[in-house]
Amino acid sequence: VAACSSAAAQRGVRVGMPLSEATSLCQNAKPQIGKAMAAAPSARRTATHAKQPGGERFHLEPHDPAADLETLRQLAEQCEWFSPIVGLEQDPPLGAAGRPIAPECLLLDVSRLGHLFGGEASLAEQITGWFREQGYLAHAAVADTIGAAWAAVHEGPRGGWARASGDTGESRPLVLPAGHGWQPLHELPLRALRIAEPTIVLLRRLGVETIEQLRRLPRPGLISRFGEELPRRLDQAGGDCPEVIVARRPPPEFTAEWVLEHPTTRRDSLDFVLTQLVERVSCLLASRGEGVVQLESWLETGAPEVASSGDGETVASDARPARQTLRMRVDLFRPTVNADHLMELLRMQMEALVLPGPVETARVEARVVAKLEQRQMELFADSSREATRQLSVLVDRLSARLGRQAVLRPRLRADAQPEQACYFVPLTGDARKLSGRAKTATAAAAKATRTAPRGKTSSPSPPLVSNPAVSSPAVTRPVHLETTPLSIQVVAVAPHGPPVRLIENGHPQRVLRHWGPERIETGWWRGPSIRRDYYRVETHTGERLWIFRRLQDGEWFLQGRFE
């Protein structure tokens, strides 16, 4: 459990608890599993809990640390309304595994800014109020040092919210008095110092529970027993070891806009305008060595004009809104600055676009960019590079015509259940995996087009597996899997023995050979376990099938076919 609401906390759910244990505590409620929702732990979005006739629903969301971090970065940019220096915490505490916990706090430098907002307390209340308007619950503290502010907001009055629950209601911001040093922090627990969890456990065994008790211990002994980390955290909280806020600056925007002097619905005129805008954005990116991965275009239209007056003048129709914005989005497989290719993809979307009125403003923006792949020019054409380029163009065109969610690629997942062992993600619009994907595609194309050295003939490679009974992934898992296992009838020698005959779609087949069983079970943390015995069978018709017996009830199913 990475975060929980107050309703779940009332049932005993706590952050860090295994999911199976948390589910058992909420077993009287109906589960509702949804898509991942981005929420920064330091300002979690409120969860909704609806009463249903059968009881209260509880909502499960897979934790997406990358989405949390991106949301926190977006909030940091918006918080520049309150302070010119806003950043994410750069030195988070270590977790139980010795790894840094993901950033969950925003740090604002409010030095000499309080009088502009009616005081530091008023400034903190305005910040938390702004978060509340955005749909978040935030806790704030003002202190002389980053360490003291972190301690107060996490472990001060109602400060354990970030570890116990993500929805504990409102609380007034804490403003620690300036110049009082350690006094406001003495009664806080050790976790307020951002020290590693194993160190906290060891100190508690020694009878040290609070910061005041820790400060009474001789410093040389702390260094010899716990290293430099513990004294450093003490110095950071007290101000003896200064910390700085690394301000986050928003990334540059690559956008171009055209306000039409005479609004128009002519497609050729709009094509000319968009071409000019795309070329501007492409030139700007090319000068930085970057390319477009995701391009968006907006067309702002006014009310359509219809002839309604007797003297032939045109007046605006009131049947439609005065202004509408039409949005087009292009996702690419690889970054590019080729304006012709980008316009080709935009035209595909414009073909299906219905203009509600004349276009007044056109805007183009590169929303996602990535570094261009720089390559040395060659004297002779490289077929592998051309194959990779053609593949990219094909994927881009299909995505533009069919939609981004229609052109997918599989990704492996570490799951024992075959139908859950992979999932699909769009091929276009993702800048995070571009470098590795480009290398893989290039290597695959080079391998496919590699020829034998001149003067030599290439002989076919020997088969990787000569015996089909060898336990190898190439033969133990079929290429084609059924999306949902198909129910079949099987006759076995014994209740738990191998199959002898099977009936698929009304066609009886005799099993000539079989390999197995292979026991596959899902993890206990997923709830009700799935237990299966898998067999690879060869029938008298020459087919090779992958079937399994469900151990709970003895039913048989067809999982896949070997080519």
XYZ file of C-alpha atoms in Angstrom:
563
model
C 0.000 0.000 0.000
C 1.561 3.283 -1.111
C -1.298 5.552 -0.006
C -4.751 5.189 1.469
C -7.777 7.342 2.188
C -9.223 8.156 5.597
C -12.043 5.643 5.028
C -9.486 2.881 4.456
C -7.402 4.093 7.405
C -10.457 3.749 9.644
C -10.588 0.073 8.680
C -6.965 -0.365 9.770
C -5.179 0.043 6.428
C -1.731 1.606 6.720
C 0.928 2.681 4.244
C 3.462 -0.116 3.715
C 0.945 -2.854 4.496
C 0.780 -5.826 2.072
C -2.079 -5.518 -0.388
C -3.583 -8.857 0.630
C -3.785 -7.742 4.250
C -5.314 -4.412 3.273
C -7.846 -6.175 1.054
C -8.874 -8.489 3.885
C -9.525 -5.468 6.109
C -11.807 -4.046 3.430
C -13.386 -7.379 2.530
C -16.883 -6.144 3.363
C -16.587 -3.471 0.686
C -16.802 -4.110 -3.036
C -13.515 -3.680 -4.908
C -13.317 -1.283 -7.802
C -10.060 -1.366 -9.759
C -9.288 1.530 -12.063
C -6.512 3.115 -14.040
C -3.540 4.663 -12.392
C -4.087 8.140 -10.992
C -1.149 10.482 -10.498
C -0.979 12.067 -7.044
C 2.008 13.405 -5.191
C 2.266 11.920 -1.675
C 2.811 15.382 -0.232
C -0.438 16.599 -1.744
C -2.630 13.620 -2.506
C -5.752 13.956 -4.570
C -8.856 13.244 -2.551
C -10.469 9.880 -3.232
C -14.193 9.430 -3.694
C -16.116 6.735 -1.872
C -19.655 6.098 -3.017
C -22.232 4.164 -1.056
C -23.749 1.296 -2.988
C -26.751 -0.907 -2.161
C -24.406 -3.792 -1.401
C -22.087 -1.767 0.823
C -19.256 0.727 0.492
C -16.928 0.460 -2.479
C -13.185 0.646 -2.068
C -11.015 1.755 -4.946
C -7.677 0.176 -5.902
C -5.136 1.994 -8.062
C -1.753 0.627 -9.208
C 1.077 2.798 -7.920
C 2.849 4.737 -10.666
C 5.912 6.500 -9.175
C 6.785 8.096 -12.512
C 3.332 9.668 -12.781
C 3.569 10.850 -9.166
C 6.898 12.535 -9.852
C 5.625 14.190 -13.021
C 2.579 15.535 -11.176
C 4.817 16.880 -8.421
C 6.934 18.659 -11.033
C 3.861 20.232 -12.584
C 2.725 21.447 -9.174
C 6.182 22.929 -8.576
C 5.887 25.001 -11.748
C 2.469 26.294 -10.726
C 3.684 27.186 -7.217
C 5.945 29.855 -8.684
C 2.958 32.139 -8.137
C 3.955 32.164 -4.462
C 7.758 32.072 -4.613
C 10.384 32.561 -7.324
C 12.376 29.607 -5.979
C 10.452 26.315 -5.922
C 11.992 22.854 -6.057
C 11.593 19.215 -5.134
C 13.357 17.747 -2.133
C 16.830 16.637 -3.207
C 17.768 14.557 -0.160
C 14.792 12.332 0.758
C 15.092 9.779 3.578
C 16.131 6.186 2.989
C 13.523 3.444 3.107
C 13.694 0.052 4.769
C 15.600 -1.364 1.770
C 18.240 1.356 2.002
C 17.003 3.153 -1.127
C 15.899 6.808 -1.195
C 12.169 7.321 -0.962
C 10.646 9.075 -3.962
C 10.357 12.860 -3.510
C 7.042 13.822 -1.959
C 7.569 17.444 -0.896
C 7.741 20.828 -2.551
C 10.227 23.314 -1.106
C 9.553 27.055 -1.402
C 11.927 29.824 -0.386
C 9.648 32.391 1.312
C 12.404 34.543 2.793
C 11.294 38.188 2.907
C 8.011 37.342 1.169
C 5.688 37.086 4.163
C 4.751 40.783 4.239
C 3.437 40.525 0.682
C 0.817 37.997 1.786
C -0.050 39.306 5.237
C 2.550 37.271 7.109
C 4.124 33.829 6.816
C 1.109 32.085 8.346
C -1.214 33.771 5.857
C 1.118 32.826 2.999
C 1.113 29.166 4.071
C -2.688 29.189 4.350
C -3.012 30.675 0.871
C -0.748 27.952 -0.519
C -2.741 25.124 1.098
C -5.957 26.825 -0.015
C -4.711 26.874 -3.599
C -3.945 23.159 -3.393
C -7.450 22.564 -2.053
C -8.933 24.390 -5.047
C -6.931 22.091 -7.330
C -8.404 19.009 -5.622
C -5.464 18.201 -3.342
C -4.966 18.030 0.406
C -1.669 19.607 1.388
C 0.083 20.198 4.703
C 2.549 23.060 5.056
C 5.137 24.250 7.544
C 7.414 27.296 7.680
C 10.800 27.023 9.404
C 14.334 28.399 9.315
C 15.784 25.292 7.613
C 14.647 22.678 5.139
C 15.206 19.929 7.696
C 13.076 21.660 10.337
C 10.254 22.358 7.882
C 10.326 18.737 6.698
C 10.205 17.488 10.293
C 7.297 19.743 11.225
C 5.159 18.928 8.203
C 5.719 15.157 8.515
C 5.948 14.492 12.236
C 4.499 17.611 13.866
C 0.871 17.882 15.045
C -1.160 15.813 12.561
C 2.030 15.400 10.617
C 2.019 11.610 10.363
C -0.605 11.915 7.641
C 1.899 11.203 4.884
C 2.741 7.781 6.303
C -0.569 6.655 7.750
C -3.136 8.099 5.368
C -3.332 10.334 2.361
C -6.678 11.864 3.285
C -6.776 13.075 6.881
C -8.606 16.331 6.377
C -7.572 19.920 6.791
C -5.005 21.210 9.258
C -3.620 24.678 9.829
C -0.079 25.291 8.567
C 2.679 25.184 11.161
C 4.934 28.224 11.535
C 7.964 27.509 13.718
C 9.247 30.609 15.526
C 12.392 32.028 13.966
C 15.634 31.860 15.913
C 14.491 29.232 18.446
C 16.823 26.543 17.102
C 16.064 23.035 18.346
C 13.326 23.892 20.834
C 10.334 23.312 18.500
C 11.780 19.945 17.375
C 12.762 18.355 20.696
C 9.596 16.306 21.181
C 9.398 15.036 17.616
C 10.178 11.359 16.878
C 13.390 10.227 15.220
C 11.733 9.818 11.825
C 11.517 13.619 11.634
C 15.279 13.716 10.963
C 14.943 11.857 7.621
C 17.220 9.032 8.781
C 17.066 5.482 7.453
C 14.490 3.113 8.892
C 17.056 0.513 10.106
C 18.821 3.268 12.069
C 15.533 4.261 13.702
C 14.863 0.661 14.729
C 18.329 0.331 16.266
C 18.023 3.608 18.188
C 14.658 2.561 19.568
C 16.211 -0.633 20.879
C 18.675 1.580 22.729
C 15.804 3.524 24.274
C 16.140 6.624 22.087
C 12.711 7.774 20.892
C 12.873 11.554 20.371
C 15.234 14.130 18.889
C 15.959 15.546 22.337
C 17.137 12.155 23.610
C 19.319 11.723 20.540
C 20.981 15.121 20.959
C 22.033 14.206 24.499
C 24.211 11.367 23.203
C 27.917 12.164 22.633
C 28.569 13.043 18.994
C 31.806 10.975 18.629
C 29.890 7.887 19.706
C 27.176 8.523 17.112
C 29.760 8.837 14.354
C 31.601 5.654 15.339
C 28.377 3.648 15.679
C 26.162 5.040 12.897
C 28.576 6.791 10.539
C 28.322 10.314 9.203
C 24.683 10.091 8.096
C 23.055 10.536 11.519
C 25.107 13.588 12.605
C 24.568 15.136 9.168
C 20.810 14.875 9.517
C 21.013 16.486 12.943
C 23.060 19.348 11.535
C 20.633 19.827 8.643
C 17.658 20.154 10.974
C 19.515 22.567 13.261
C 20.969 24.689 10.476
C 24.637 23.742 11.009
C 24.740 21.931 7.653
C 23.102 24.219 5.080
C 20.809 22.871 2.378
C 19.785 24.649 -0.781
C 16.611 24.519 -2.821
C 17.343 23.465 -6.386
C 14.855 25.571 -8.305
C 13.018 23.761 -11.058
C 12.639 25.775 -14.208
C 9.918 24.862 -16.685
C 11.198 23.340 -19.916
C 11.266 25.573 -22.992
C 8.108 25.710 -25.069
C 8.309 25.000 -28.775
C 5.211 26.661 -30.153
C 4.144 28.846 -33.061
C 0.889 30.754 -33.516
C -0.842 32.495 -36.402
C -3.765 34.893 -35.945
C -5.628 35.097 -39.233
C -6.545 38.625 -40.269
C -9.444 37.221 -42.273
C -10.930 34.050 -40.687
C -11.456 31.318 -43.242
C -12.766 27.802 -43.733
C -10.755 27.150 -46.906
C -8.762 23.963 -46.485
C -5.923 25.064 -48.741
C -5.448 28.260 -46.733
C -5.417 26.345 -43.458
C -2.953 23.867 -44.944
C -0.629 26.745 -45.855
C -0.861 28.260 -42.356
C -0.196 24.952 -40.596
C 2.733 24.231 -42.906
C 4.333 27.542 -41.976
C 3.818 26.885 -38.254
C 5.188 23.336 -38.428
C 8.274 24.554 -40.290
C 8.911 27.186 -37.600
C 8.718 24.619 -34.808
C 10.879 22.159 -36.764
C 13.592 24.767 -37.381
C 13.588 25.748 -33.710
C 14.026 22.130 -32.619
C 16.635 21.372 -35.280
C 18.812 24.194 -33.952
C 18.804 22.434 -30.560
C 19.442 18.952 -31.964
C 15.995 17.751 -30.895
C 12.999 16.326 -32.700
C 9.252 16.087 -32.288
C 7.787 13.034 -30.568
C 4.313 14.452 -29.937
C 2.879 17.392 -31.864
C -0.403 19.138 -31.097
C -2.308 21.656 -33.164
C -5.242 23.859 -32.162
C -7.670 25.643 -34.453
C -9.856 28.289 -32.809
C -13.038 28.939 -34.742
C -15.647 31.664 -34.488
C -19.379 31.474 -35.070
C -20.374 30.475 -38.616
C -21.736 33.219 -40.818
C -25.055 32.814 -42.606
C -26.851 35.190 -44.938
C -29.895 36.369 -43.008
C -30.453 40.071 -43.737
C -32.391 41.407 -46.664
C -29.558 43.582 -47.975
C -27.237 40.597 -48.400
C -25.135 41.174 -45.299
C -24.060 38.164 -43.255
C -24.633 37.832 -39.557
C -23.303 35.300 -37.080
C -25.504 32.321 -36.318
C -26.599 31.849 -32.714
C -27.129 28.111 -33.124
C -23.483 27.344 -32.250
C -21.154 28.627 -29.537
C -19.316 31.847 -30.410
C -15.906 30.154 -30.235
C -14.713 26.553 -30.355
C -11.263 24.986 -30.240
C -10.448 21.964 -32.373
C -7.463 19.872 -31.332
C -5.316 17.545 -33.397
C -2.529 15.392 -32.001
C 0.249 13.565 -33.822
C 2.374 10.915 -32.071
C 5.587 9.663 -33.623
C 7.607 6.487 -33.366
C 10.942 8.324 -33.517
C 11.811 12.022 -33.083
C 11.858 13.979 -36.309
C 12.125 17.521 -37.652
C 10.841 16.601 -41.103
C 8.101 19.192 -41.655
C 6.733 17.374 -44.727
C 6.243 14.173 -42.732
C 4.577 16.036 -39.867
C 2.213 17.824 -42.236
C 1.324 14.543 -43.921
C 0.193 13.196 -40.537
C -1.725 16.381 -39.730
C -3.539 16.256 -43.086
C -4.775 12.748 -42.283
C -6.529 14.128 -39.224
C -7.769 17.260 -40.978
C -9.597 15.107 -43.524
C -12.040 14.009 -40.816
C -12.232 17.437 -39.180
C -15.545 19.305 -39.370
C -15.089 23.049 -38.993
C -17.981 24.601 -37.016
C -17.001 28.053 -38.260
C -14.196 30.069 -39.812
C -10.779 29.566 -38.234
C -9.467 32.667 -36.484
C -6.291 31.355 -34.803
C -4.002 28.396 -35.500
C -1.355 27.160 -33.101
C 1.191 24.327 -33.244
C 3.211 23.061 -30.282
C 5.754 20.275 -29.837
C 4.511 18.811 -26.533
C 7.094 16.006 -26.279
C 10.594 16.260 -27.737
C 13.697 14.062 -27.669
C 17.266 14.153 -28.891
C 17.755 13.440 -32.565
C 19.908 10.479 -33.497
C 23.028 11.817 -35.194
C 24.664 9.544 -37.767
C 27.607 9.851 -40.114
C 26.690 10.149 -43.780
C 27.801 7.206 -45.923
C 28.878 7.011 -49.519
C 26.653 4.028 -50.283
C 23.067 3.493 -49.207
C 22.543 1.508 -46.017
C 19.576 -0.822 -46.398
C 19.260 -1.336 -42.644
C 18.856 2.394 -42.004
C 16.335 2.680 -44.810
C 14.346 -0.246 -43.381
C 14.246 1.427 -39.975
C 13.129 4.728 -41.507
C 10.372 3.059 -43.512
C 9.166 1.240 -40.405
C 8.970 4.529 -38.504
C 7.009 6.193 -41.304
C 4.584 3.258 -41.485
C 3.958 3.287 -37.730
C 3.414 7.058 -37.763
C 0.895 6.832 -40.598
C -1.046 3.984 -39.007
C -1.187 5.805 -35.671
C -2.380 9.007 -37.327
C -5.056 7.183 -39.308
C -6.279 4.631 -36.758
C -5.387 6.337 -33.490
C -2.504 5.957 -31.057
C -4.217 3.205 -29.076
C -4.669 1.055 -32.189
C -0.952 0.568 -32.947
C 0.599 -1.215 -29.990
C 3.610 -3.276 -29.019
C 3.853 -5.953 -26.323
C 5.734 -5.456 -23.081
C 6.679 -8.316 -20.784
C 5.465 -8.473 -17.207
C 6.912 -10.711 -14.492
C 3.762 -12.764 -13.916
C 3.419 -16.532 -13.787
C -0.094 -16.474 -15.256
C 0.400 -16.661 -19.058
C -2.457 -14.342 -20.026
C -1.067 -11.720 -17.611
C 2.588 -12.104 -18.671
C 2.442 -9.247 -21.168
C 0.591 -6.041 -21.832
C 0.433 -3.598 -24.720
C 1.540 0.028 -24.956
C 1.323 2.494 -27.862
C 4.263 2.512 -30.239
C 4.213 6.275 -30.663
C 4.415 9.322 -28.435
C 6.712 7.943 -25.706
C 10.030 9.752 -25.345
C 11.241 7.707 -22.349
C 12.134 4.546 -24.304
C 13.219 6.067 -27.589
C 16.956 5.498 -27.305
C 16.736 1.821 -26.433
C 13.969 1.252 -28.941
C 15.958 2.862 -31.750
C 18.982 0.716 -30.978
C 16.857 -2.419 -30.920
C 15.148 -1.572 -34.200
C 18.441 -0.771 -35.891
C 20.057 -3.964 -34.666
C 17.069 -6.005 -35.807
C 17.103 -4.416 -39.251
C 20.841 -4.949 -39.589
C 20.481 -8.583 -38.607
C 17.662 -9.094 -41.090
C 19.647 -7.618 -43.983
C 23.080 -9.036 -43.147
C 24.604 -11.013 -46.025
C 27.448 -13.490 -46.265
C 30.973 -12.184 -47.002
C 31.849 -11.912 -50.677
C 33.203 -15.125 -52.101
C 31.528 -17.284 -49.478
C 28.152 -18.938 -49.359
C 26.100 -18.938 -46.221
C 24.802 -22.255 -44.986
C 21.620 -22.599 -42.972
C 22.139 -22.519 -39.232
C 21.483 -25.729 -37.341
C 18.221 -25.867 -35.403
C 18.417 -24.481 -31.904
C 16.413 -27.384 -30.506
C 16.580 -30.810 -32.046
C 14.509 -32.610 -29.444
C 11.039 -31.146 -28.837
C 11.077 -32.577 -25.340
C 13.978 -30.332 -24.319
C 12.885 -27.829 -21.704
C 13.530 -24.571 -23.535
C 11.402 -21.427 -23.680
C 11.321 -21.780 -27.464
C 9.348 -25.018 -27.204
C 7.648 -24.835 -23.805
C 5.694 -21.673 -24.638
C 3.676 -21.257 -27.844
C 3.852 -18.078 -29.867
C 0.066 -17.769 -30.062
C -1.946 -17.607 -26.837
C -5.691 -17.400 -26.517
C -6.818 -14.117 -24.992
C -9.164 -16.126 -22.777
C -8.436 -19.848 -22.291
C -10.928 -22.004 -24.215
C -12.802 -24.726 -22.368
C -12.213 -28.229 -23.766
C -13.174 -31.788 -22.832
C -10.344 -34.128 -21.916
C -10.220 -37.826 -21.083
C -7.387 -38.744 -18.716
C -6.117 -42.086 -17.435
C -6.467 -40.904 -13.838
C -8.180 -37.889 -12.231
C -4.815 -36.158 -11.994
C -3.081 -37.989 -14.822
C -1.985 -36.893 -18.306
C -4.536 -36.388 -21.109
C -5.350 -39.261 -23.469
C -8.101 -37.797 -25.657
C -9.517 -34.301 -26.020
C -12.463 -32.691 -27.773
C -12.009 -29.198 -29.196
C -14.924 -27.449 -30.928
C -16.664 -30.788 -31.262
C -13.684 -32.479 -32.963
C -12.238 -35.432 -31.015
C -8.461 -35.801 -31.128
C -6.207 -38.533 -29.823
C -3.083 -37.522 -27.874
C 0.029 -39.257 -29.210
C 2.648 -37.614 -26.985
C 2.628 -35.298 -24.012
C 5.155 -33.388 -21.891
C 4.373 -32.307 -18.359
C 2.822 -31.501 -16.043
C 4.230 -28.037 -15.344
C 2.728 -26.490 -12.230
C 1.982 -22.737 -12.415
C 0.650 -20.837 -9.416
C 0.081 -17.128 -8.849
C 1.424 -15.224 -5.848
C -0.518 -15.097 -2.616
C -0.494 -11.285 -2.701
C -2.859 -11.274 -5.683
C -5.737 -12.628 -3.651
C -7.399 -15.950 -4.616
C -4.612 -18.079 -6.048
C -4.690 -19.601 -9.530
C -3.259 -23.138 -9.637
C -2.828 -25.001 -12.921
C -1.066 -28.055 -14.341
C 0.099 -27.415 -17.922
C 0.749 -30.066 -20.604
C 2.245 -29.825 -24.074
C 0.456 -32.391 -26.208
C 0.776 -33.638 -29.789
C -2.411 -34.994 -31.374
C -2.868 -37.554 -34.147
C -3.553 -34.694 -36.598
C -0.075 -33.257 -35.992
C -1.220 -30.299 -33.912
C 0.723 -29.305 -30.828
C -1.353 -27.680 -28.118
C -0.709 -26.129 -24.740
C -3.468 -27.150 -22.364
C -3.915 -27.034 -18.617
C -6.022 -28.516 -15.863
C -7.467 -26.095 -13.315
C -6.685 -27.727 -10.003
C -9.580 -26.136 -8.139
C -12.247 -28.054 -10.083
C -10.379 -30.292 -12.548
C -11.661 -28.456 -15.654
C -9.459 -28.424 -18.773
C -8.666 -25.440 -21.002
C -6.727 -24.692 -24.188
C -4.156 -21.934 -23.585
C -2.316 -21.793 -26.924
C -1.066 -23.503 -30.063
C 2.461 -24.236 -31.218
C 3.280 -23.197 -34.773
